[in-house]
JSON list of C-alpha atoms in Angstrom, two decimals:
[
{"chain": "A", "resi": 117, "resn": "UNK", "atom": "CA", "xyz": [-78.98, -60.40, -73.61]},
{"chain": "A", "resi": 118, "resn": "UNK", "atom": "CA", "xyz": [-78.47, -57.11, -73.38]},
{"chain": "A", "resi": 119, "resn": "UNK", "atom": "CA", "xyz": [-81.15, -54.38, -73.78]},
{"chain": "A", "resi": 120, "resn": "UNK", "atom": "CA", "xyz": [-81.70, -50.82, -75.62]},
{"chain": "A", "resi": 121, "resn": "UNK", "atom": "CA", "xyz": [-79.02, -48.57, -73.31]},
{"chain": "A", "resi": 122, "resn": "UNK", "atom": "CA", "xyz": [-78.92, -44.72, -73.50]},
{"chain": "A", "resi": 123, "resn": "UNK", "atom": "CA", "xyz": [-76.90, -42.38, -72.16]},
{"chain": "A", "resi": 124, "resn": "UNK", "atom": "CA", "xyz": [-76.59, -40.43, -70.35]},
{"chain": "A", "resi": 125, "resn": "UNK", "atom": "CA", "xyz": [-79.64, -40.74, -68.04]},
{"chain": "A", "resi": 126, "resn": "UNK", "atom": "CA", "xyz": [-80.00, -37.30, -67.20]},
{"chain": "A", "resi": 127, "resn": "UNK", "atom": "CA", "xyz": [-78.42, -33.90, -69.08]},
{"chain": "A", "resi": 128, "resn": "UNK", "atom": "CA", "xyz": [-79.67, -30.85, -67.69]},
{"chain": "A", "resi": 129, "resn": "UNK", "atom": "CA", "xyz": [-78.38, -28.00, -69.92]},
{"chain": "A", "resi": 130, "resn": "UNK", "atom": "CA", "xyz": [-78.66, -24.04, -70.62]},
{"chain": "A", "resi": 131, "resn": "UNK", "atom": "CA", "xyz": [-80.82, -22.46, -73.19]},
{"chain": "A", "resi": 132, "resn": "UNK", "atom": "CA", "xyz": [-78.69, -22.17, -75.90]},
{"chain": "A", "resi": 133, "resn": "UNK", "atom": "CA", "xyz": [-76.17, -25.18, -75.71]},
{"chain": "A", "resi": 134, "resn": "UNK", "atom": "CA", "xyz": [-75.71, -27.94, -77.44]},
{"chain": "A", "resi": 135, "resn": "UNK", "atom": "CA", "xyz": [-76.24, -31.50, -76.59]},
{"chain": "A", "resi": 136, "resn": "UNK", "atom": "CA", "xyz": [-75.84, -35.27, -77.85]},
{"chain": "A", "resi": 137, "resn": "UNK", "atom": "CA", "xyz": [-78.39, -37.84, -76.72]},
{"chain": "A", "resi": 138, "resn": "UNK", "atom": "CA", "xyz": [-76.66, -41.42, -77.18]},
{"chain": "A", "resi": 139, "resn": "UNK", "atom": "CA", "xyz": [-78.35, -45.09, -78.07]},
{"chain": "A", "resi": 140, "resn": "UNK", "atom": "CA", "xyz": [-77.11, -48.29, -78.05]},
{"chain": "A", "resi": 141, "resn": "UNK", "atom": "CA", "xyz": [-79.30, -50.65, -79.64]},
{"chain": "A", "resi": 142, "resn": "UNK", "atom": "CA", "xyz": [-79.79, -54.32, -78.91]},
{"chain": "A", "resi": 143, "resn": "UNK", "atom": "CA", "xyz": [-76.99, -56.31, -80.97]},
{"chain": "A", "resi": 144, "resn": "UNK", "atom": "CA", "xyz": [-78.07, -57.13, -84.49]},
{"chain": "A", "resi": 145, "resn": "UNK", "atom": "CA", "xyz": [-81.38, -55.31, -84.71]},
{"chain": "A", "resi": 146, "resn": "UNK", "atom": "CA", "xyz": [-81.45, -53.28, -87.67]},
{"chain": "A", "resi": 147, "resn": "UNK", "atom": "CA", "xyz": [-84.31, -50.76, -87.29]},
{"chain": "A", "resi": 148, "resn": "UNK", "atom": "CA", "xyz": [-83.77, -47.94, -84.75]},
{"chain": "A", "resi": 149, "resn": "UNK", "atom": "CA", "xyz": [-86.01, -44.94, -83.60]},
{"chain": "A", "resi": 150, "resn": "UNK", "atom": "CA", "xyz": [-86.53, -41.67, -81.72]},
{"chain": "A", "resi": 151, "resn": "UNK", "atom": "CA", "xyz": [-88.89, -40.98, -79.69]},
{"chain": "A", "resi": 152, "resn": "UNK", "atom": "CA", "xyz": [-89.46, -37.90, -77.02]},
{"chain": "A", "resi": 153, "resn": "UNK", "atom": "CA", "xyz": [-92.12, -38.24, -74.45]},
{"chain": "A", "resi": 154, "resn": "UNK", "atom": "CA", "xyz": [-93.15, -35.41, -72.82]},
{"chain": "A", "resi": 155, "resn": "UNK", "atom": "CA", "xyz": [-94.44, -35.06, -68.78]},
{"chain": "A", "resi": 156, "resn": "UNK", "atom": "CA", "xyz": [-97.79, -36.75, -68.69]},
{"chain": "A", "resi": 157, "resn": "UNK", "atom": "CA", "xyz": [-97.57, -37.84, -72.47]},
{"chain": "A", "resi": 158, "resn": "UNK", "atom": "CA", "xyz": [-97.51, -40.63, -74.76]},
{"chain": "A", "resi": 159, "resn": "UNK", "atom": "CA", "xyz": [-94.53, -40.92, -77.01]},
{"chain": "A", "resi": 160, "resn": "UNK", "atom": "CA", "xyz": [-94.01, -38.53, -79.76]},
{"chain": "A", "resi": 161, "resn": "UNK", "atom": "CA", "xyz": [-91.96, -40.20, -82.90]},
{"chain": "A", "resi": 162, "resn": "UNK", "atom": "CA", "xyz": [-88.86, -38.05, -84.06]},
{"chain": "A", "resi": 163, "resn": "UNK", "atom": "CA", "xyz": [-86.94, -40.73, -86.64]},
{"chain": "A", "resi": 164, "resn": "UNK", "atom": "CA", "xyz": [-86.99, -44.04, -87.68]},
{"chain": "A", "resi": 165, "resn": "UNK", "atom": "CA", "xyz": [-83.14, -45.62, -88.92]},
{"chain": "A", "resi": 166, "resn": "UNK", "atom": "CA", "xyz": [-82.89, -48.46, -91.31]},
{"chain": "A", "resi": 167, "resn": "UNK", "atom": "CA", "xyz": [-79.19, -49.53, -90.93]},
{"chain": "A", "resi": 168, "resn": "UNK", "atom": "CA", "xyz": [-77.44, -46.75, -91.49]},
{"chain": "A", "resi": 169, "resn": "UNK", "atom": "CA", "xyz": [-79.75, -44.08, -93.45]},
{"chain": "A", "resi": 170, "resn": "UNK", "atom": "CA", "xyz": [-82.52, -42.18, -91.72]},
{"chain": "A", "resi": 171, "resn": "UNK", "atom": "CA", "xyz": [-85.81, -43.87, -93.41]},
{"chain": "A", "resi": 172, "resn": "UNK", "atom": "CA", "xyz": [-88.36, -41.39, -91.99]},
{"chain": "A", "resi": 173, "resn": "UNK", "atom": "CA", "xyz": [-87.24, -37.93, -90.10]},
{"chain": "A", "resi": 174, "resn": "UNK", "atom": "CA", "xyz": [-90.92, -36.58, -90.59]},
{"chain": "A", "resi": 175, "resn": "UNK", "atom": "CA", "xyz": [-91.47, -36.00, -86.46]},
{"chain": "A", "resi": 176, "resn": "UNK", "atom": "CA", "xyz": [-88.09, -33.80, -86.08]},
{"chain": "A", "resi": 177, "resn": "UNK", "atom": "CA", "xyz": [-89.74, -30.81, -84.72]},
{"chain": "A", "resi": 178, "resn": "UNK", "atom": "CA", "xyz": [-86.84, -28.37, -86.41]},
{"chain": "A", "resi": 179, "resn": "UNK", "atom": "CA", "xyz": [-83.57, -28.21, -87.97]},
{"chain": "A", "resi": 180, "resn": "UNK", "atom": "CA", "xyz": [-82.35, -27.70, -84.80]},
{"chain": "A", "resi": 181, "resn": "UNK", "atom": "CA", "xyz": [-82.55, -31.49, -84.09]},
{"chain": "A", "resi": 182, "resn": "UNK", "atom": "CA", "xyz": [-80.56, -34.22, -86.35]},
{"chain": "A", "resi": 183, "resn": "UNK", "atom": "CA", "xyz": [-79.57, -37.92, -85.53]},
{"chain": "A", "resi": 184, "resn": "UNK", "atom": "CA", "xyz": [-77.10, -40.05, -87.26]},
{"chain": "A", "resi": 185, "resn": "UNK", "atom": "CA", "xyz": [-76.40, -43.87, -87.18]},
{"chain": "A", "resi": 186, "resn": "UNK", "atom": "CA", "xyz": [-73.13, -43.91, -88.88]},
{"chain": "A", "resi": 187, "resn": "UNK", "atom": "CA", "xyz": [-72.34, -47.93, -88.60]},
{"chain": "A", "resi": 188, "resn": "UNK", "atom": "CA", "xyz": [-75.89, -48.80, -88.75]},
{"chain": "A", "resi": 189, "resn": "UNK", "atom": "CA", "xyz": [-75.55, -49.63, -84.73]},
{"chain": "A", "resi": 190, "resn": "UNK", "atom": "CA", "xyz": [-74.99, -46.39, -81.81]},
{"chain": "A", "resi": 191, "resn": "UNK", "atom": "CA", "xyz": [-76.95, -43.88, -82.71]},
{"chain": "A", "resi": 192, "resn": "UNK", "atom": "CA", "xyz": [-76.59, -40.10, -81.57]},
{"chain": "A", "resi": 193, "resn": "UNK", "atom": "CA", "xyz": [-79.52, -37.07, -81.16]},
{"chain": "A", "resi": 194, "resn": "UNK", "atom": "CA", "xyz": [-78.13, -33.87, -81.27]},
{"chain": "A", "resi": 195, "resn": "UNK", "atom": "CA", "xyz": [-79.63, -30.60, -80.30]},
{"chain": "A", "resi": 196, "resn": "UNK", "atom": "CA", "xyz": [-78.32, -27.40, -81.53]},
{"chain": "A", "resi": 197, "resn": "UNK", "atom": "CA", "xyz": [-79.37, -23.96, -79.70]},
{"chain": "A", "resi": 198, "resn": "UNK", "atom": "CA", "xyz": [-81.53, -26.01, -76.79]},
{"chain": "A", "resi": 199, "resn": "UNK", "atom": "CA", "xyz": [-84.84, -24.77, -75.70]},
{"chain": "A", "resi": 200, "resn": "UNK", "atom": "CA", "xyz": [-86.59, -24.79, -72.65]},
{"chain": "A", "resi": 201, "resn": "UNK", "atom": "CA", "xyz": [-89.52, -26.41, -74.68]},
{"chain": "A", "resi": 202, "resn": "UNK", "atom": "CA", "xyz": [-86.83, -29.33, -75.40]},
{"chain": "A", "resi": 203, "resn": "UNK", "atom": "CA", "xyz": [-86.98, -30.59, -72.17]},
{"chain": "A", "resi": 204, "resn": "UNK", "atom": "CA", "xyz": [-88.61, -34.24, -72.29]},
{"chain": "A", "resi": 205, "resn": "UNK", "atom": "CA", "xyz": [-87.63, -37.54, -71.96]},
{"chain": "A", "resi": 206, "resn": "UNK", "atom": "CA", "xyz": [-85.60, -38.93, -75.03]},
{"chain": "A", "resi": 207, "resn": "UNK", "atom": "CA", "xyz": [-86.72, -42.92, -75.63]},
{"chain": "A", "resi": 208, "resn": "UNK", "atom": "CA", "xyz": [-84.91, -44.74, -77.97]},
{"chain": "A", "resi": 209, "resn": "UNK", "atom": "CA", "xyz": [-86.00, -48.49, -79.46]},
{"chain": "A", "resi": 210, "resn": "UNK", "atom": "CA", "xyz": [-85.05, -51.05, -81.66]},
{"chain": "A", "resi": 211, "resn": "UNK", "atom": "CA", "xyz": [-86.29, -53.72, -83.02]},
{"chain": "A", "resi": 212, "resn": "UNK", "atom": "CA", "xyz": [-85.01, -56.96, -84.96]},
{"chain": "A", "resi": 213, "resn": "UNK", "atom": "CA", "xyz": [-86.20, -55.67, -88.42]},
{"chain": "A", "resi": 214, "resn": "UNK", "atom": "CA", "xyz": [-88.54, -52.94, -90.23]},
{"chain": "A", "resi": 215, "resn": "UNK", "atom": "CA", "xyz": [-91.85, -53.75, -89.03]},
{"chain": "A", "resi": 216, "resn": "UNK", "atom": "CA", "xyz": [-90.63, -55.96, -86.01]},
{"chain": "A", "resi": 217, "resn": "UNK", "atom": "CA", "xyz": [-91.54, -55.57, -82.56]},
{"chain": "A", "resi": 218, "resn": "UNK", "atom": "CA", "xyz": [-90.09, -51.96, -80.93]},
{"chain": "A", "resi": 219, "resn": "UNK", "atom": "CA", "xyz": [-87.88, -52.78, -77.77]},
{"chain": "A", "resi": 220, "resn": "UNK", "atom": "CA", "xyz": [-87.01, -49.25, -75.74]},
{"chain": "A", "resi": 221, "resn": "UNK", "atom": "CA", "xyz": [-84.77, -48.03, -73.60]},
{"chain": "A", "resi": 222, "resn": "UNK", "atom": "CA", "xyz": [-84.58, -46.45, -70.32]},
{"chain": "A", "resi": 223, "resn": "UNK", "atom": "CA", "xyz": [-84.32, -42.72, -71.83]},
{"chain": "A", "resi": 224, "resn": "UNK", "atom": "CA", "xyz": [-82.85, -39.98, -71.05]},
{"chain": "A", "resi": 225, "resn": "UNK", "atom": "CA", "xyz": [-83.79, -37.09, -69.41]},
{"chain": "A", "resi": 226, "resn": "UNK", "atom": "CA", "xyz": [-83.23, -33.42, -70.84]},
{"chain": "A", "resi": 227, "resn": "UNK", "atom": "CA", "xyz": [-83.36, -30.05, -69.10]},
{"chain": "A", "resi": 228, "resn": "UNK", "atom": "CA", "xyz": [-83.00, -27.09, -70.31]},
{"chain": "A", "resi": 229, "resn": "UNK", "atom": "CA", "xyz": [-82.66, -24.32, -67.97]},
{"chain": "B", "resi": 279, "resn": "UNK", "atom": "CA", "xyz": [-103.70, -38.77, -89.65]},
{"chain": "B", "resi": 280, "resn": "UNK", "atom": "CA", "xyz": [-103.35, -42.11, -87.90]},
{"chain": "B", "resi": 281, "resn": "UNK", "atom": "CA", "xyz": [-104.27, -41.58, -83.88]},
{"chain": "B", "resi": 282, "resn": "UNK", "atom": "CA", "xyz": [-104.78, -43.11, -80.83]},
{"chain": "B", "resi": 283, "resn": "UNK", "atom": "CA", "xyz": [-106.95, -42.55, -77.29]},
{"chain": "B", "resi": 284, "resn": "UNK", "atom": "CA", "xyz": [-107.17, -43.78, -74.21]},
{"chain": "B", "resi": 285, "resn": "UNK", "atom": "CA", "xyz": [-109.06, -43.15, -71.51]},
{"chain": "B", "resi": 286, "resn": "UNK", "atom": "CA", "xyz": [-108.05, -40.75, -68.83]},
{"chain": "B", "resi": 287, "resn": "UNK", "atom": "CA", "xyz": [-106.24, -41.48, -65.69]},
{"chain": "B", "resi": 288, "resn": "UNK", "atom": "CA", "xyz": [-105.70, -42.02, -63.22]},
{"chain": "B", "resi": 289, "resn": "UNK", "atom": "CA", "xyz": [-107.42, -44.56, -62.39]},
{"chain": "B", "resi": 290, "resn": "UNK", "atom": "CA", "xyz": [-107.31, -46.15, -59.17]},
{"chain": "B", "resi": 291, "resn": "UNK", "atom": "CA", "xyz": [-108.46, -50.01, -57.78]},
{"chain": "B", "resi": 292, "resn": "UNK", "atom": "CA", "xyz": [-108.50, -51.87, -54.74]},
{"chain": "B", "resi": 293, "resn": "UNK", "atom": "CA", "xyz": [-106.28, -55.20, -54.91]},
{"chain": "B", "resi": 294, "resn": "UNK", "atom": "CA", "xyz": [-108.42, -58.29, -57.11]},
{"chain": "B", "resi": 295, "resn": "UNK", "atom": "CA", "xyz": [-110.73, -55.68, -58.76]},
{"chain": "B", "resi": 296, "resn": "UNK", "atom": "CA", "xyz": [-111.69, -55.40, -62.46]},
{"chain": "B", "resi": 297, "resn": "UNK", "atom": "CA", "xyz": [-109.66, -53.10, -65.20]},
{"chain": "B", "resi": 298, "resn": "UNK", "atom": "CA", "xyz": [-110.62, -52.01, -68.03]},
{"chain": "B", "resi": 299, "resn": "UNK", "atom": "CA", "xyz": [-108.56, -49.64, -69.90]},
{"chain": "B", "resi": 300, "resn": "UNK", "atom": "CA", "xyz": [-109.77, -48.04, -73.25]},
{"chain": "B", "resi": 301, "resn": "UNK", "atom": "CA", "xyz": [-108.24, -47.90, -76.31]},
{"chain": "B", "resi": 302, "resn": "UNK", "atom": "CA", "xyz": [-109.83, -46.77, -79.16]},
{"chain": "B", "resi": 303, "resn": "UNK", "atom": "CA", "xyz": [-107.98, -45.75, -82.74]},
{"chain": "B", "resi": 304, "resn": "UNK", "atom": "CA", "xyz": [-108.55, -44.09, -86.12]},
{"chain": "B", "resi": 305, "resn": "UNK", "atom": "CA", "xyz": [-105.84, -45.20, -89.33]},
{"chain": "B", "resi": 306, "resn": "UNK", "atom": "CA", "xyz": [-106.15, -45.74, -92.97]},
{"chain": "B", "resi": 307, "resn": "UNK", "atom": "CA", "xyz": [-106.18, -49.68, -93.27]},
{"chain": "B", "resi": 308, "resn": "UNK", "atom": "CA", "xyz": [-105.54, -51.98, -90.32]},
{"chain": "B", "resi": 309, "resn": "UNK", "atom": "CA", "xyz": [-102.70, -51.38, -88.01]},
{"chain": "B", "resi": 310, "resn": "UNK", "atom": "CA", "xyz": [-100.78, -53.42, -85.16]},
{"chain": "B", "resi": 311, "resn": "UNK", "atom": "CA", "xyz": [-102.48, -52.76, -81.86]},
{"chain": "B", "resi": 312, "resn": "UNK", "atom": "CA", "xyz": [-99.96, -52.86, -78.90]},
{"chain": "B", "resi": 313, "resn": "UNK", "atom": "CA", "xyz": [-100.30, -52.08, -75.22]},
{"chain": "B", "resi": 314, "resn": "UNK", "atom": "CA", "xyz": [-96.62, -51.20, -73.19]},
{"chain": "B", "resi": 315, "resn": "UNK", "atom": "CA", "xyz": [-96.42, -50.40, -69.98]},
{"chain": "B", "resi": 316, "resn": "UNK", "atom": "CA", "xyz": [-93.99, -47.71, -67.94]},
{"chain": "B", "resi": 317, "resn": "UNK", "atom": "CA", "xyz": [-93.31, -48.94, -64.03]},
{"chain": "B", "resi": 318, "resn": "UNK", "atom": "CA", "xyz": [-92.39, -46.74, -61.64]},
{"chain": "B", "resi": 319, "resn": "UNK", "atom": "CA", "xyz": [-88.13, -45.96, -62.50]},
{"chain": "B", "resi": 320, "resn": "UNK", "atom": "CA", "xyz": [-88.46, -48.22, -65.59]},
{"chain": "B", "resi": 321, "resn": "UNK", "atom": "CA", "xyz": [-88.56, -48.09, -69.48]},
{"chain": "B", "resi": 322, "resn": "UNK", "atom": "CA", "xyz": [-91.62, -48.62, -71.96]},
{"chain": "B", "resi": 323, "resn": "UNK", "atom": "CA", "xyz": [-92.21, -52.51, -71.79]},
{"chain": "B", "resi": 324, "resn": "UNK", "atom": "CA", "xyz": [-94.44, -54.80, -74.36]},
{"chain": "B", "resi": 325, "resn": "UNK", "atom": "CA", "xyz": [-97.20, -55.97, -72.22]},
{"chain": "B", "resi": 326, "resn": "UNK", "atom": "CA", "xyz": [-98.96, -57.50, -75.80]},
{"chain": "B", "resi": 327, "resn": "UNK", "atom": "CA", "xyz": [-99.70, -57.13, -79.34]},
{"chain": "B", "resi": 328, "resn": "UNK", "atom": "CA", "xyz": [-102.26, -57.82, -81.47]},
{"chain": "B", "resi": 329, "resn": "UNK", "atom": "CA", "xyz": [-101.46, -57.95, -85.44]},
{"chain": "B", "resi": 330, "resn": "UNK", "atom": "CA", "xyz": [-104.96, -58.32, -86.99]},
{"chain": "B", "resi": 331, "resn": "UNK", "atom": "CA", "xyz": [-108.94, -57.97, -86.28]},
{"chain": "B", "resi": 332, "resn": "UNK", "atom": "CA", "xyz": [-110.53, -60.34, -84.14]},
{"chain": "B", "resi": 333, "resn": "UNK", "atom": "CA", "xyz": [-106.48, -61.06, -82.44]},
{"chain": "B", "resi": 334, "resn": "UNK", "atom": "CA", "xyz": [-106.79, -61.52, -78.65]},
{"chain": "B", "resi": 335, "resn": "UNK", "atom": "CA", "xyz": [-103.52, -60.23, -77.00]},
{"chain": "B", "resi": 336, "resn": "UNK", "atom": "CA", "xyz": [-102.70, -61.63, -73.66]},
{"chain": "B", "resi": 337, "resn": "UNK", "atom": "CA", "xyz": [-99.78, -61.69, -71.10]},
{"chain": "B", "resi": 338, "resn": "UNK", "atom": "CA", "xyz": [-99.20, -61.68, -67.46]},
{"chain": "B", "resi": 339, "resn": "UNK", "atom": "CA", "xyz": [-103.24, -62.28, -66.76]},
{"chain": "B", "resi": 340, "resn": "UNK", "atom": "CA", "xyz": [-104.14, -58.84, -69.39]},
{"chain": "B", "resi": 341, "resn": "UNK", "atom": "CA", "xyz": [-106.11, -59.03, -72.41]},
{"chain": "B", "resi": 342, "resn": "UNK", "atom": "CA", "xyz": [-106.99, -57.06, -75.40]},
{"chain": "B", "resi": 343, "resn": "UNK", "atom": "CA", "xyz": [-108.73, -57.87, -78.31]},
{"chain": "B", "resi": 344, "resn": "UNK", "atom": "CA", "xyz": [-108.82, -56.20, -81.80]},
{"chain": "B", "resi": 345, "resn": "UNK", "atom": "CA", "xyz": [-112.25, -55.02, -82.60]},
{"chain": "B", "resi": 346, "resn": "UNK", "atom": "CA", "xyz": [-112.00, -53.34, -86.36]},
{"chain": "B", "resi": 347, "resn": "UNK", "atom": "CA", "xyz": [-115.69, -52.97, -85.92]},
{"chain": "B", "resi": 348, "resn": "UNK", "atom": "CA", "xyz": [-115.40, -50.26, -83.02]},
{"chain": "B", "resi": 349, "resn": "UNK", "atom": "CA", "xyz": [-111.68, -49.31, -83.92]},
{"chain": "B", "resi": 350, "resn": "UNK", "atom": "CA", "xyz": [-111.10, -50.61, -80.48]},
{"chain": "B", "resi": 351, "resn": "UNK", "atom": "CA", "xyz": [-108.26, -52.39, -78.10]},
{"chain": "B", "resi": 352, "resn": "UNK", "atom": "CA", "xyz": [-109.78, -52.61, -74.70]},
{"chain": "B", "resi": 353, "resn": "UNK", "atom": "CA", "xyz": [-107.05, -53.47, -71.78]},
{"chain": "B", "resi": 354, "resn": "UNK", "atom": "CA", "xyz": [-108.35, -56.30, -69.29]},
{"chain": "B", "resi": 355, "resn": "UNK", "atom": "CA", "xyz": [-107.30, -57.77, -66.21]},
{"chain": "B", "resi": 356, "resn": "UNK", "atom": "CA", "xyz": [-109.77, -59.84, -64.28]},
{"chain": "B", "resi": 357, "resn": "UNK", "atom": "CA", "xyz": [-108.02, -59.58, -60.77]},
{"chain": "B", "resi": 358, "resn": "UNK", "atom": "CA", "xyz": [-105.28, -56.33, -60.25]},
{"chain": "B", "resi": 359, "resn": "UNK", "atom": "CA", "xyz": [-102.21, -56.50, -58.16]},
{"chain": "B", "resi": 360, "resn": "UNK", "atom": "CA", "xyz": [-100.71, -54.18, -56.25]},
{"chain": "B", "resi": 361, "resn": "UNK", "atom": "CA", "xyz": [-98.00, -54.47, -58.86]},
{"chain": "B", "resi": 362, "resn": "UNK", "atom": "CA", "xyz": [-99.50, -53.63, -61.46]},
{"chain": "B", "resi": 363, "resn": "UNK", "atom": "CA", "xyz": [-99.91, -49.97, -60.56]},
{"chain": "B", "resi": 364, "resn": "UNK", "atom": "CA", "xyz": [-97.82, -48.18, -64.03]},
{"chain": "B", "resi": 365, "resn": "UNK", "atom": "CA", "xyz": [-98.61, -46.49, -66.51]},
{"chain": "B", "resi": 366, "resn": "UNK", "atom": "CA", "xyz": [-100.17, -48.45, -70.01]},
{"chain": "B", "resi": 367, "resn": "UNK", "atom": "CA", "xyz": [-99.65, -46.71, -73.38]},
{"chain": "B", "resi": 368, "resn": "UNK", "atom": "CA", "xyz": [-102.06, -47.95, -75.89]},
{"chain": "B", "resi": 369, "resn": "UNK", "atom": "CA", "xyz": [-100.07, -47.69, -79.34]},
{"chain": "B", "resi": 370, "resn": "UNK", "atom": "CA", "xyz": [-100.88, -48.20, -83.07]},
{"chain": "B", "resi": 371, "resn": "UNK", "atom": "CA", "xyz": [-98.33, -49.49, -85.85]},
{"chain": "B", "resi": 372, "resn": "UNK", "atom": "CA", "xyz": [-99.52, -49.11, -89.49]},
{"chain": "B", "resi": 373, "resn": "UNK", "atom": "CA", "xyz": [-96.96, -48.75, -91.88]},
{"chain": "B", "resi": 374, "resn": "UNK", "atom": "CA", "xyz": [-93.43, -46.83, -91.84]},
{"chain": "B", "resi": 375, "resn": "UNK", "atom": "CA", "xyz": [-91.22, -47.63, -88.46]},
{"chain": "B", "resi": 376, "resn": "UNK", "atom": "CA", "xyz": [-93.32, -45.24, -86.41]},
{"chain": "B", "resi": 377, "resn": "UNK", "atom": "CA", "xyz": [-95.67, -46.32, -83.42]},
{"chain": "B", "resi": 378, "resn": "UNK", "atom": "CA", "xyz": [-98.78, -43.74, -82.55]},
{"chain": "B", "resi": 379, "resn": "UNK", "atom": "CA", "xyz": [-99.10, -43.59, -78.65]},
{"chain": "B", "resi": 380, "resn": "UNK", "atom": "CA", "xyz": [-102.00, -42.63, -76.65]},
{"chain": "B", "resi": 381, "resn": "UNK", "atom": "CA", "xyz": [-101.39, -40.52, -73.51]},
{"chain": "B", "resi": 382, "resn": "UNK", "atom": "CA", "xyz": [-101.26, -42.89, -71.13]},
{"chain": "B", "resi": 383, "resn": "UNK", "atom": "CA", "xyz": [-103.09, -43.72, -68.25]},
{"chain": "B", "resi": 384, "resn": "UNK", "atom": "CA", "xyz": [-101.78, -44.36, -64.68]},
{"chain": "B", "resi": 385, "resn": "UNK", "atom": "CA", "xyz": [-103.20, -46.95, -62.74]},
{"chain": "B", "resi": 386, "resn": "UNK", "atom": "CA", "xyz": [-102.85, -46.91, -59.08]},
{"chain": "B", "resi": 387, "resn": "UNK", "atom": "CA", "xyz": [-103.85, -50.28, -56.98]},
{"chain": "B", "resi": 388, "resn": "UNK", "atom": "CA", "xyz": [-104.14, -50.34, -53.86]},
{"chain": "B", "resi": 389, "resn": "UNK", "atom": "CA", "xyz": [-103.99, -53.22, -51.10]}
]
């Protein structure tokens, strides 16, 4: 079946702008995360969704950044006021249930110019 | 806080040689060890898992086994490819929906 999808794959952007990071998860798996992974890192976490309510935001770096999962299925990043220090890649995953087995996507890449 | 480290890259083998990649991790309690693995181009894949001490992980010729006695999850491959040259993110799971990555370390192999 079909995997974890994000879009788009790359957004380069100006310091300052706004932008909206997209995941699709795979069908029927409940949990869903964020992730950014920054050039010669490991994964950072950003927020964990358990259908539709965000279960744990504790690695959102600022109120600049805020995700929602309205259905409990696509769910959206958004960064308000973009800084250069944003740019990473975003990784989203999924996985079948809570503590299940994290499945991620190809990411997108941010720039901020 | 719960963490994770792994040895520093990169790391480069001639085809059929030995790797060992080190994993070593500090939590409260015992977490879910996993190794993934980034290919050139490609997402974060599940190479293997390991849920409890004394677990051996395996898949596609690697192994890891979890040692709660040195905090430990040791990558293993008796005999690299040339296609296994990626990067392998040791990673921690211990409660909550978030896993605790390592850096990464590159592995290069070379024919």
């Amino acid at each position: 079946g079909a995997g974890v999808s994000q879009t788009p794959s790359n957004k380069v952007t100006e310091k300052g702008k706004y932008v909206e990071l997209r995941c699709d998860p795979i069908s029927g798996h409940t949990a869903l995360y964020w992730y950014r992974q920054s050039l010669g890192q490991g994964p950072e976490f950003l927020i964990y969704f358990q259908g539709t309510g965000a279960a744990d935001d504790s690695g959102l770096p600022n109120d600049r950044f805020f995700a929602v999962r309205p259905e409990g299925s696509v769910s959206t990043l958004k960064i308000q006021r973009t800084e250069r220090g944003d740019s990473a890649v975003y990784l989203c995953a999924s996985s079948l249930t809570e503590r299940g087995t994290q499945y991620f996507g190809p990411g997108t890449r941010l720039t901020v110019l | 806080g719960d963490s994770v480290t792994q040895m520093e890259g990169p790391v480069t083998l001639s085809e059929e040689a030995f790797l060992t990649i080190n994993c070593t991790y500090t939590a409260t309690g015992y977490p879910s060890l996993f190794w993934y693995v980034q290919y050139p181009g490609e997402g974060l894949q599940l190479l293997l898992k390991a849920t409890k001490a004394d677990d051996k992980g395996s898949n596609k010729g690697f192994e890891a086994t979890y040692r709660k006695e040195t905090t430990s999850f040791h990558l293993e491959k008796g005999s690299v490819q040339v296609s296994d040259s990626a990067v392998y993110f040791c990673a921690s799971y211990n409660q909550g929906g978030k896993l605790i990555f390592g850096q990464g370390t590159e592995l290069s192999v070379k024919p």
